[in-house]
Amino acid sequence: MNYELEIIEDGIIIKNVKDFELTHIFECGQCFRWLPDEKGGYRGIAHGRVLVVSYDKETCNLFLYGADENDFNNIWYDYFDLGTDYGEVKAFLSSKDKYLRASVEFGNGIRLLKQEPFETLISFIISANNNIPRIRKCIENLSKTYGKPIFYNDNIVGYSFPEPEILAKCTEQEISDCCKAGYRCKYIIETSKLYCSAPINVQTLSKEDKNKARKTLAQYMGVGPKVGDCILLFTGARRDVFPVDVWVAKLMNGLYLPDISDRKKIESYASFYFGENAGLAQQYLFYYAREHFDELLNTI
DNA sequence: CCACAGGTGTGTC
DNA sequence: GACACACCTGTG
């Protein structure tokens, strides 16, 4: 897709961006380093940069503060998945059933971010059996201690996510002291070590057999079926996966599979039923369920 | 004090 | 393979 750009003093405007809503994108659970700022936008860190994003619903203008045209072309276009026609995907999913229709309507501005592999890997290892505020804290702590400072006008405005080589050299105690990720600290180090010799190749994961891709990711300590599918989905490697956590299992029980609690069976049913867009279906359903579980179950 | 949070590793059968 | 069971840590 081609977008008209306008360069402004402190950033760039992308014109006519459809199917885009900040809260839907940043609160649907796919990312941990984006927070609302004072002016109604969102501020986040990715690719070693601090970016402030705002969006005008009336004009469909997307504002990226702290980005230039090069960054847009090389980074943010892909990061915000601006090449995908969400109108098309949403029409397909809405036609499936009333639950998807309601969920797509509720989270109509969701976009799947294509996030950096190593950060996504470590972040979702931390997410296991954990709660969101603490996950965010762990990631921030890790970045503050082992990431690089990001400067704006000689002031430090944030810290990049650490490089695998740095984390691989840390002791468990060092990670534990700053990150407070508990027993997951060991996983962080082991996974970082392996990542240095065997990094994630998104291209490869996207092309090979789904189960082979899962097997590759499961080699990293702390990565099981759910975290593995999150990595496939949130790095943009593939969208035909359906990460099943407690919430998704609950909602699938309530809506589609009343008698099945086995997560593997839920996943295989969903990826069959939703096909190549199973991952997006999961996001719409998950977001609706997280915000209004009972309403989703009572959808007429 | 105890349950719980976006599961996973490990040890059994 | 299918199953319990423990597990850091902050919060209610």
mmCIF file of C-alpha atoms (C1' of nucleotides) in Angstrom:
data_model
loop_
_atom_site.group_PDB
_atom_site.id
_atom_site.type_symbol
_atom_site.label_atom_id
_atom_site.label_comp_id
_atom_site.label_asym_id
_atom_site.label_seq_id
_atom_site.Cartn_x
_atom_site.Cartn_y
_atom_site.Cartn_z
ATOM 1 C CA MET A 1 0.000 0.000 0.000
ATOM 2 C CA ASN A 2 1.134 3.492 -0.786
ATOM 3 C CA TYR A 3 0.688 6.307 1.672
ATOM 4 C CA GLU A 4 1.046 10.032 1.185
ATOM 5 C CA LEU A 5 3.495 11.515 3.648
ATOM 6 C CA GLU A 6 3.926 14.957 5.085
ATOM 7 C CA ILE A 7 7.111 15.940 6.863
ATOM 8 C CA ILE A 8 6.632 18.109 9.919
ATOM 9 C CA GLU A 9 9.107 19.685 12.296
ATOM 10 C CA ASP A 10 9.280 16.897 14.844
ATOM 11 C CA GLY A 11 8.033 13.966 12.871
ATOM 12 C CA ILE A 12 5.947 12.772 10.010
ATOM 13 C CA ILE A 13 2.271 12.478 9.069
ATOM 14 C CA ILE A 14 0.944 9.469 7.199
ATOM 15 C CA LYS A 15 -2.245 10.294 5.367
ATOM 16 C CA ASN A 16 -5.389 8.239 5.047
ATOM 17 C CA VAL A 17 -4.569 5.341 7.365
ATOM 18 C CA LYS A 18 -7.658 3.167 7.851
ATOM 19 C CA ASP A 19 -8.508 0.575 10.488
ATOM 20 C CA PHE A 20 -6.224 2.087 13.095
ATOM 21 C CA GLU A 21 -6.951 2.895 16.714
ATOM 22 C CA LEU A 22 -4.301 3.495 19.347
ATOM 23 C CA THR A 23 -6.028 1.941 22.339
ATOM 24 C CA HIS A 24 -6.988 -1.141 20.354
ATOM 25 C CA ILE A 25 -3.457 -1.602 19.069
ATOM 26 C CA PHE A 26 -1.587 -0.965 22.281
ATOM 27 C CA GLU A 27 -4.019 -2.406 24.832
ATOM 28 C CA CYS A 28 -4.937 -5.628 23.092
ATOM 29 C CA GLY A 29 -2.110 -7.423 24.797
ATOM 30 C CA GLN A 30 0.463 -7.856 22.074
ATOM 31 C CA CYS A 31 3.046 -5.392 23.402
ATOM 32 C CA PHE A 32 4.416 -4.227 26.733
ATOM 33 C CA ARG A 33 6.416 -1.074 26.084
ATOM 34 C CA TRP A 34 3.711 1.337 24.934
ATOM 35 C CA LEU A 35 1.897 3.679 27.303
ATOM 36 C CA PRO A 36 -0.566 6.554 26.883
ATOM 37 C CA ASP A 37 1.066 9.986 26.943
ATOM 38 C CA GLU A 38 -0.375 13.248 28.247
ATOM 39 C CA LYS A 39 -1.696 14.438 24.903
ATOM 40 C CA GLY A 40 -3.884 11.489 24.036
ATOM 41 C CA GLY A 41 -1.283 9.620 22.031
ATOM 42 C CA TYR A 42 0.942 6.700 22.910
ATOM 43 C CA ARG A 43 4.631 6.676 23.654
ATOM 44 C CA GLY A 44 6.687 3.597 23.095
ATOM 45 C CA ILE A 45 10.117 2.168 22.497
ATOM 46 C CA ALA A 46 11.053 -0.094 19.633
ATOM 47 C CA HIS A 47 14.065 -0.512 17.372
ATOM 48 C CA GLY A 48 16.151 1.504 19.784
ATOM 49 C CA ARG A 49 13.963 4.547 19.277
ATOM 50 C CA VAL A 50 11.403 6.447 21.271
ATOM 51 C CA LEU A 51 8.305 7.087 19.211
ATOM 52 C CA VAL A 52 5.180 9.058 20.040
ATOM 53 C CA VAL A 53 2.132 8.136 18.012
ATOM 54 C CA SER A 54 -1.164 9.896 17.680
ATOM 55 C CA TYR A 55 -4.072 9.396 15.338
ATOM 56 C CA ASP A 56 -6.877 11.640 14.164
ATOM 57 C CA LYS A 57 -10.047 9.661 13.555
ATOM 58 C CA GLU A 58 -11.650 12.410 11.474
ATOM 59 C CA THR A 59 -8.892 12.849 8.938
ATOM 60 C CA CYS A 60 -7.332 9.382 9.312
ATOM 61 C CA ASN A 61 -3.974 11.064 9.774
ATOM 62 C CA LEU A 62 -1.347 9.057 11.606
ATOM 63 C CA PHE A 63 1.285 11.166 13.399
ATOM 64 C CA LEU A 64 4.679 9.679 14.166
ATOM 65 C CA TYR A 65 6.721 12.028 16.334
ATOM 66 C CA GLY A 66 10.400 11.253 16.424
ATOM 67 C CA ALA A 67 10.408 9.560 13.028
ATOM 68 C CA ASP A 68 11.626 10.717 9.638
ATOM 69 C CA GLU A 69 10.845 9.417 6.180
ATOM 70 C CA ASN A 70 13.689 6.906 6.247
ATOM 71 C CA ASP A 71 12.542 5.421 9.542
ATOM 72 C CA PHE A 72 9.019 5.214 8.232
ATOM 73 C CA ASN A 73 10.084 3.309 5.130
ATOM 74 C CA ASN A 74 12.607 1.083 6.879
ATOM 75 C CA ILE A 75 10.916 0.445 10.196
ATOM 76 C CA TRP A 76 7.474 1.803 11.034
ATOM 77 C CA TYR A 77 5.663 0.845 7.858
ATOM 78 C CA ASP A 78 6.284 -2.804 8.683
ATOM 79 C CA TYR A 79 6.054 -2.361 12.449
ATOM 80 C CA PHE A 80 2.499 -1.048 12.172
ATOM 81 C CA ASP A 81 1.671 -3.563 9.471
ATOM 82 C CA LEU A 82 0.603 -0.818 7.098
ATOM 83 C CA GLY A 83 0.849 -3.141 4.115
ATOM 84 C CA THR A 84 -2.088 -5.254 5.255
ATOM 85 C CA ASP A 85 -5.656 -4.410 4.258
ATOM 86 C CA TYR A 86 -7.503 -4.913 7.531
ATOM 87 C CA GLY A 87 -10.847 -4.103 5.935
ATOM 88 C CA GLU A 88 -10.523 -7.286 3.950
ATOM 89 C CA VAL A 89 -9.499 -9.438 6.921
ATOM 90 C CA LYS A 90 -12.219 -7.999 9.118
ATOM 91 C CA ALA A 91 -14.876 -8.680 6.511
ATOM 92 C CA PHE A 92 -13.718 -12.277 6.287
ATOM 93 C CA LEU A 93 -13.693 -12.791 10.050
ATOM 94 C CA SER A 94 -16.983 -10.967 10.593
ATOM 95 C CA SER A 95 -18.669 -13.318 8.167
ATOM 96 C CA LYS A 96 -17.662 -16.307 10.276
ATOM 97 C CA ASP A 97 -20.110 -15.967 13.158
ATOM 98 C CA LYS A 98 -21.748 -13.557 15.577
ATOM 99 C CA TYR A 99 -18.954 -13.761 18.143
ATOM 100 C CA LEU A 100 -16.305 -12.747 15.675
ATOM 101 C CA ARG A 101 -18.583 -10.082 14.256
ATOM 102 C CA ALA A 102 -19.038 -8.550 17.703
ATOM 103 C CA SER A 103 -15.348 -8.881 18.541
ATOM 104 C CA VAL A 104 -14.190 -7.305 15.299
ATOM 105 C CA GLU A 105 -16.600 -4.442 15.852
ATOM 106 C CA PHE A 106 -15.312 -3.956 19.381
ATOM 107 C CA GLY A 107 -11.620 -4.031 18.447
ATOM 108 C CA ASN A 108 -12.004 -2.612 14.957
ATOM 109 C CA GLY A 109 -8.755 -0.636 15.104
ATOM 110 C CA ILE A 110 -6.481 -3.501 16.106
ATOM 111 C CA ARG A 111 -3.321 -4.042 14.093
ATOM 112 C CA LEU A 112 -0.813 -6.789 14.633
ATOM 113 C CA LEU A 113 2.527 -5.152 15.277
ATOM 114 C CA LYS A 114 5.545 -6.821 13.759
ATOM 115 C CA GLN A 115 7.846 -6.719 16.749
ATOM 116 C CA GLU A 116 11.527 -7.466 17.120
ATOM 117 C CA PRO A 117 12.232 -11.176 17.566
ATOM 118 C CA PHE A 118 14.567 -11.115 20.562
ATOM 119 C CA GLU A 119 12.496 -8.656 22.540
ATOM 120 C CA THR A 120 9.330 -10.587 21.775
ATOM 121 C CA LEU A 121 10.999 -13.838 22.771
ATOM 122 C CA ILE A 122 12.183 -12.583 26.154
ATOM 123 C CA SER A 123 9.028 -10.574 26.841
ATOM 124 C CA PHE A 124 6.721 -13.525 26.366
ATOM 125 C CA ILE A 125 8.967 -15.815 28.372
ATOM 126 C CA ILE A 126 8.509 -13.301 31.182
ATOM 127 C CA SER A 127 4.760 -13.247 30.555
ATOM 128 C CA ALA A 128 4.259 -16.882 31.529
ATOM 129 C CA ASN A 129 2.294 -17.333 34.747
ATOM 130 C CA ASN A 130 2.646 -13.621 35.405
ATOM 131 C CA ASN A 131 0.514 -10.505 35.413
ATOM 132 C CA ILE A 132 0.705 -7.597 33.017
ATOM 133 C CA PRO A 133 1.844 -4.784 35.342
ATOM 134 C CA ARG A 134 4.686 -6.956 36.576
ATOM 135 C CA ILE A 135 5.593 -8.118 33.069
ATOM 136 C CA ARG A 136 5.932 -4.472 32.043
ATOM 137 C CA LYS A 137 8.039 -3.734 35.090
ATOM 138 C CA CYS A 138 10.387 -6.647 34.451
ATOM 139 C CA ILE A 139 10.937 -5.531 30.861
ATOM 140 C CA GLU A 140 11.557 -1.922 31.873
ATOM 141 C CA ASN A 141 13.964 -2.969 34.617
ATOM 142 C CA LEU A 142 15.858 -5.151 32.196
ATOM 143 C CA SER A 143 16.059 -2.362 29.617
ATOM 144 C CA LYS A 144 17.148 0.281 32.117
ATOM 145 C CA THR A 145 19.973 -1.893 33.350
ATOM 146 C CA TYR A 146 21.184 -3.590 30.185
ATOM 147 C CA GLY A 147 19.730 -1.563 27.307
ATOM 148 C CA LYS A 148 21.271 1.513 25.682
ATOM 149 C CA PRO A 149 20.082 4.962 26.723
ATOM 150 C CA ILE A 150 18.093 6.836 24.094
ATOM 151 C CA PHE A 151 18.788 10.565 23.947
ATOM 152 C CA TYR A 152 16.668 13.526 22.917
ATOM 153 C CA ASN A 153 18.202 16.986 23.289
ATOM 154 C CA ASP A 154 20.932 15.556 25.520
ATOM 155 C CA ASN A 155 18.326 14.057 27.833
ATOM 156 C CA ILE A 156 17.803 10.361 28.341
ATOM 157 C CA VAL A 157 14.236 9.616 27.285
ATOM 158 C CA GLY A 158 14.273 5.839 27.400
ATOM 159 C CA TYR A 159 16.269 2.650 27.082
ATOM 160 C CA SER A 160 16.396 0.190 24.237
ATOM 161 C CA PHE A 161 15.693 -3.462 24.820
ATOM 162 C CA PRO A 162 18.982 -5.237 25.639
ATOM 163 C CA GLU A 163 20.987 -7.166 23.062
ATOM 164 C CA PRO A 164 21.184 -10.942 23.455
ATOM 165 C CA GLU A 165 24.985 -10.800 23.763
ATOM 166 C CA ILE A 166 24.670 -8.614 26.849
ATOM 167 C CA LEU A 167 22.080 -10.739 28.610
ATOM 168 C CA ALA A 168 23.921 -13.937 27.738
ATOM 169 C CA LYS A 169 26.893 -12.788 29.803
ATOM 170 C CA CYS A 170 24.845 -12.004 32.909
ATOM 171 C CA THR A 171 24.607 -14.221 35.932
ATOM 172 C CA GLU A 172 21.261 -15.342 37.223
ATOM 173 C CA GLN A 173 21.775 -13.161 40.282
ATOM 174 C CA GLU A 174 22.427 -10.066 38.163
ATOM 175 C CA ILE A 175 19.277 -10.570 36.120
ATOM 176 C CA SER A 176 17.283 -11.341 39.218
ATOM 177 C CA ASP A 177 18.521 -8.215 41.013
ATOM 178 C CA CYS A 178 17.352 -5.843 38.314
ATOM 179 C CA CYS A 179 14.581 -7.678 36.535
ATOM 180 C CA LYS A 180 12.774 -9.407 39.426
ATOM 181 C CA ALA A 181 11.434 -12.023 37.085
ATOM 182 C CA GLY A 182 11.837 -14.789 39.642
ATOM 183 C CA TYR A 183 12.427 -18.257 38.320
ATOM 184 C CA ARG A 184 12.160 -16.928 34.757
ATOM 185 C CA CYS A 185 15.582 -15.243 35.125
ATOM 186 C CA LYS A 186 17.265 -18.541 34.387
ATOM 187 C CA TYR A 187 15.178 -18.877 31.234
ATOM 188 C CA ILE A 188 16.186 -15.368 30.157
ATOM 189 C CA ILE A 189 19.883 -16.203 30.372
ATOM 190 C CA GLU A 190 19.667 -19.642 28.818
ATOM 191 C CA THR A 191 17.516 -18.332 25.996
ATOM 192 C CA SER A 192 19.846 -15.402 25.387
ATOM 193 C CA LYS A 193 22.823 -17.747 25.206
ATOM 194 C CA LEU A 194 21.116 -19.952 22.673
ATOM 195 C CA TYR A 195 19.894 -16.927 20.735
ATOM 196 C CA CYS A 196 23.483 -15.753 20.215
ATOM 197 C CA SER A 197 24.341 -18.947 18.358
ATOM 198 C CA ALA A 198 20.861 -19.644 16.988
ATOM 199 C CA PRO A 199 18.905 -16.414 16.473
ATOM 200 C CA ILE A 200 15.303 -16.300 15.337
ATOM 201 C CA ASN A 201 14.887 -16.041 11.595
ATOM 202 C CA VAL A 202 11.414 -14.657 10.968
ATOM 203 C CA GLN A 203 11.664 -15.410 7.266
ATOM 204 C CA THR A 204 12.394 -19.063 7.889
ATOM 205 C CA LEU A 205 9.688 -19.413 10.522
ATOM 206 C CA SER A 206 7.153 -17.908 8.162
ATOM 207 C CA LYS A 207 7.895 -20.288 5.332
ATOM 208 C CA GLU A 208 8.457 -23.634 6.976
ATOM 209 C CA ASP A 209 5.909 -26.056 8.360
ATOM 210 C CA LYS A 210 4.006 -24.683 11.339
ATOM 211 C CA ASN A 211 5.007 -27.474 13.683
ATOM 212 C CA LYS A 212 8.620 -27.241 12.637
ATOM 213 C CA ALA A 213 8.567 -23.545 13.452
ATOM 214 C CA ARG A 214 7.101 -24.347 16.854
ATOM 215 C CA LYS A 215 9.754 -26.941 17.479
ATOM 216 C CA THR A 216 12.456 -24.429 16.646
ATOM 217 C CA LEU A 217 11.080 -21.944 19.168
ATOM 218 C CA ALA A 218 10.530 -24.587 21.842
ATOM 219 C CA GLN A 219 14.297 -25.029 21.989
ATOM 220 C CA TYR A 220 14.531 -21.778 23.901
ATOM 221 C CA MET A 221 14.076 -22.411 27.602
ATOM 222 C CA GLY A 222 10.806 -20.992 28.845
ATOM 223 C CA VAL A 223 9.094 -21.308 25.489
ATOM 224 C CA GLY A 224 6.193 -23.751 25.422
ATOM 225 C CA PRO A 225 3.182 -23.995 23.098
ATOM 226 C CA LYS A 226 1.523 -20.739 24.131
ATOM 227 C CA VAL A 227 4.606 -18.526 24.273
ATOM 228 C CA GLY A 228 5.853 -20.048 21.027
ATOM 229 C CA ASP A 229 2.657 -19.155 19.205
ATOM 230 C CA CYS A 230 2.804 -15.634 20.642
ATOM 231 C CA ILE A 231 6.265 -15.239 19.176
ATOM 232 C CA LEU A 232 5.136 -16.500 15.791
ATOM 233 C CA LEU A 233 2.179 -14.133 15.857
ATOM 234 C CA PHE A 234 3.739 -11.007 17.316
ATOM 235 C CA THR A 235 6.941 -10.975 15.299
ATOM 236 C CA GLY A 236 4.805 -11.150 12.191
ATOM 237 C CA ALA A 237 6.269 -14.519 11.272
ATOM 238 C CA ARG A 238 2.853 -16.075 10.768
ATOM 239 C CA ARG A 239 -0.831 -15.486 11.418
ATOM 240 C CA ASP A 240 -2.211 -18.962 11.156
ATOM 241 C CA VAL A 241 -1.551 -19.656 14.843
ATOM 242 C CA PHE A 242 -3.909 -19.211 17.774
ATOM 243 C CA PRO A 243 -2.156 -18.734 21.123
ATOM 244 C CA VAL A 244 -4.298 -20.260 23.862
ATOM 245 C CA ASP A 245 -3.906 -18.796 27.323
ATOM 246 C CA VAL A 246 -6.323 -19.010 30.254
ATOM 247 C CA TRP A 247 -8.556 -16.286 28.815
ATOM 248 C CA VAL A 248 -8.720 -17.708 25.335
ATOM 249 C CA ALA A 249 -9.371 -21.169 26.738
ATOM 250 C CA LYS A 250 -12.199 -19.753 28.832
ATOM 251 C CA LEU A 251 -13.813 -17.880 25.990
ATOM 252 C CA MET A 252 -13.450 -20.788 23.581
ATOM 253 C CA ASN A 253 -15.121 -22.987 26.179
ATOM 254 C CA GLY A 254 -17.926 -20.510 26.532
ATOM 255 C CA LEU A 255 -18.486 -19.879 22.842
ATOM 256 C CA TYR A 256 -17.321 -22.742 20.668
ATOM 257 C CA LEU A 257 -16.112 -25.783 22.567
ATOM 258 C CA PRO A 258 -18.105 -26.265 25.775
ATOM 259 C CA ASP A 259 -16.557 -29.604 26.704
ATOM 260 C CA ILE A 260 -12.957 -29.191 25.611
ATOM 261 C CA SER A 261 -10.353 -27.751 27.940
ATOM 262 C CA ASP A 262 -7.269 -29.239 26.299
ATOM 263 C CA ARG A 263 -5.363 -26.294 24.870
ATOM 264 C CA LYS A 264 -3.924 -28.242 21.974
ATOM 265 C CA LYS A 265 -7.387 -29.247 20.842
ATOM 266 C CA ILE A 266 -8.635 -25.682 21.175
ATOM 267 C CA GLU A 267 -5.729 -24.428 19.092
ATOM 268 C CA SER A 268 -6.192 -26.971 16.344
ATOM 269 C CA TYR A 269 -9.931 -26.321 16.164
ATOM 270 C CA ALA A 270 -9.404 -22.564 15.971
ATOM 271 C CA SER A 271 -6.661 -22.655 13.361
ATOM 272 C CA PHE A 272 -8.852 -24.952 11.273
ATOM 273 C CA TYR A 273 -11.945 -22.794 11.716
ATOM 274 C CA PHE A 274 -10.309 -19.370 11.291
ATOM 275 C CA GLY A 275 -7.689 -20.514 8.802
ATOM 276 C CA GLU A 276 -4.858 -18.229 7.812
ATOM 277 C CA ASN A 277 -6.302 -15.437 9.966
ATOM 278 C CA ALA A 278 -6.553 -17.429 13.188
ATOM 279 C CA GLY A 279 -4.053 -15.143 14.874
ATOM 280 C CA LEU A 280 -6.079 -12.033 14.220
ATOM 281 C CA ALA A 281 -9.252 -13.806 15.283
ATOM 282 C CA GLN A 282 -7.495 -14.585 18.547
ATOM 283 C CA GLN A 283 -6.605 -10.931 19.030
ATOM 284 C CA TYR A 284 -10.127 -9.653 18.427
ATOM 285 C CA LEU A 285 -11.657 -12.296 20.685
ATOM 286 C CA PHE A 286 -8.983 -11.907 23.352
ATOM 287 C CA TYR A 287 -9.318 -8.126 23.454
ATOM 288 C CA TYR A 288 -13.090 -8.245 23.734
ATOM 289 C CA ALA A 289 -12.956 -10.975 26.368
ATOM 290 C CA ARG A 290 -10.327 -9.178 28.443
ATOM 291 C CA GLU A 291 -12.393 -6.012 28.510
ATOM 292 C CA HIS A 292 -15.934 -7.441 28.658
ATOM 293 C CA PHE A 293 -15.982 -11.161 29.140
ATOM 294 C CA ASP A 294 -19.648 -11.476 30.054
ATOM 295 C CA GLU A 295 -20.861 -9.332 27.178
ATOM 296 C CA LEU A 296 -19.016 -11.497 24.709
ATOM 297 C CA LEU A 297 -20.575 -14.628 26.145
ATOM 298 C CA ASN A 298 -24.012 -13.058 25.958
ATOM 299 C CA THR A 299 -23.621 -11.921 22.367
ATOM 300 C CA ILE A 300 -26.843 -12.593 20.499
ATOM 301 C "C1'" DC B 1 -2.140 -15.870 55.271
ATOM 302 C "C1'" DC B 2 -3.614 -17.236 50.862
ATOM 303 C "C1'" DA B 3 -5.059 -17.067 46.049
ATOM 304 C "C1'" DC B 4 -3.910 -15.521 41.727
ATOM 305 C "C1'" DA B 5 -1.550 -13.893 37.375
ATOM 306 C "C1'" DG B 6 -1.367 -14.055 29.416
ATOM 307 C "C1'" DG B 7 2.549 -21.424 31.375
ATOM 308 C "C1'" DT B 8 6.548 -24.082 31.511
ATOM 309 C "C1'" DG B 9 10.049 -27.469 33.310
ATOM 310 C "C1'" DT B 10 10.557 -31.620 35.563
ATOM 311 C "C1'" DG B 11 9.561 -35.918 37.376
ATOM 312 C "C1'" DT B 12 6.312 -39.768 37.373
ATOM 313 C "C1'" DC B 13 3.107 -43.407 35.374
ATOM 314 C "C1'" DG C 1 2.137 -39.059 25.770
ATOM 315 C "C1'" DA C 2 -0.765 -37.736 29.761
ATOM 316 C "C1'" DC C 3 -0.742 -36.232 34.266
ATOM 317 C "C1'" DA C 4 0.383 -33.681 38.726
ATOM 318 C "C1'" DC C 5 3.269 -30.395 40.911
ATOM 319 C "C1'" DA C 6 6.218 -26.608 42.038
ATOM 320 C "C1'" DC C 7 7.452 -22.156 40.848
ATOM 321 C "C1'" DC C 8 9.480 -15.958 41.848
ATOM 322 C "C1'" DT C 9 7.017 -12.025 43.083
ATOM 323 C "C1'" DG C 10 3.691 -8.309 43.744
ATOM 324 C "C1'" DT C 11 -1.078 -7.459 44.706
ATOM 325 C "C1'" DG C 12 -5.855 -8.076 46.549
#
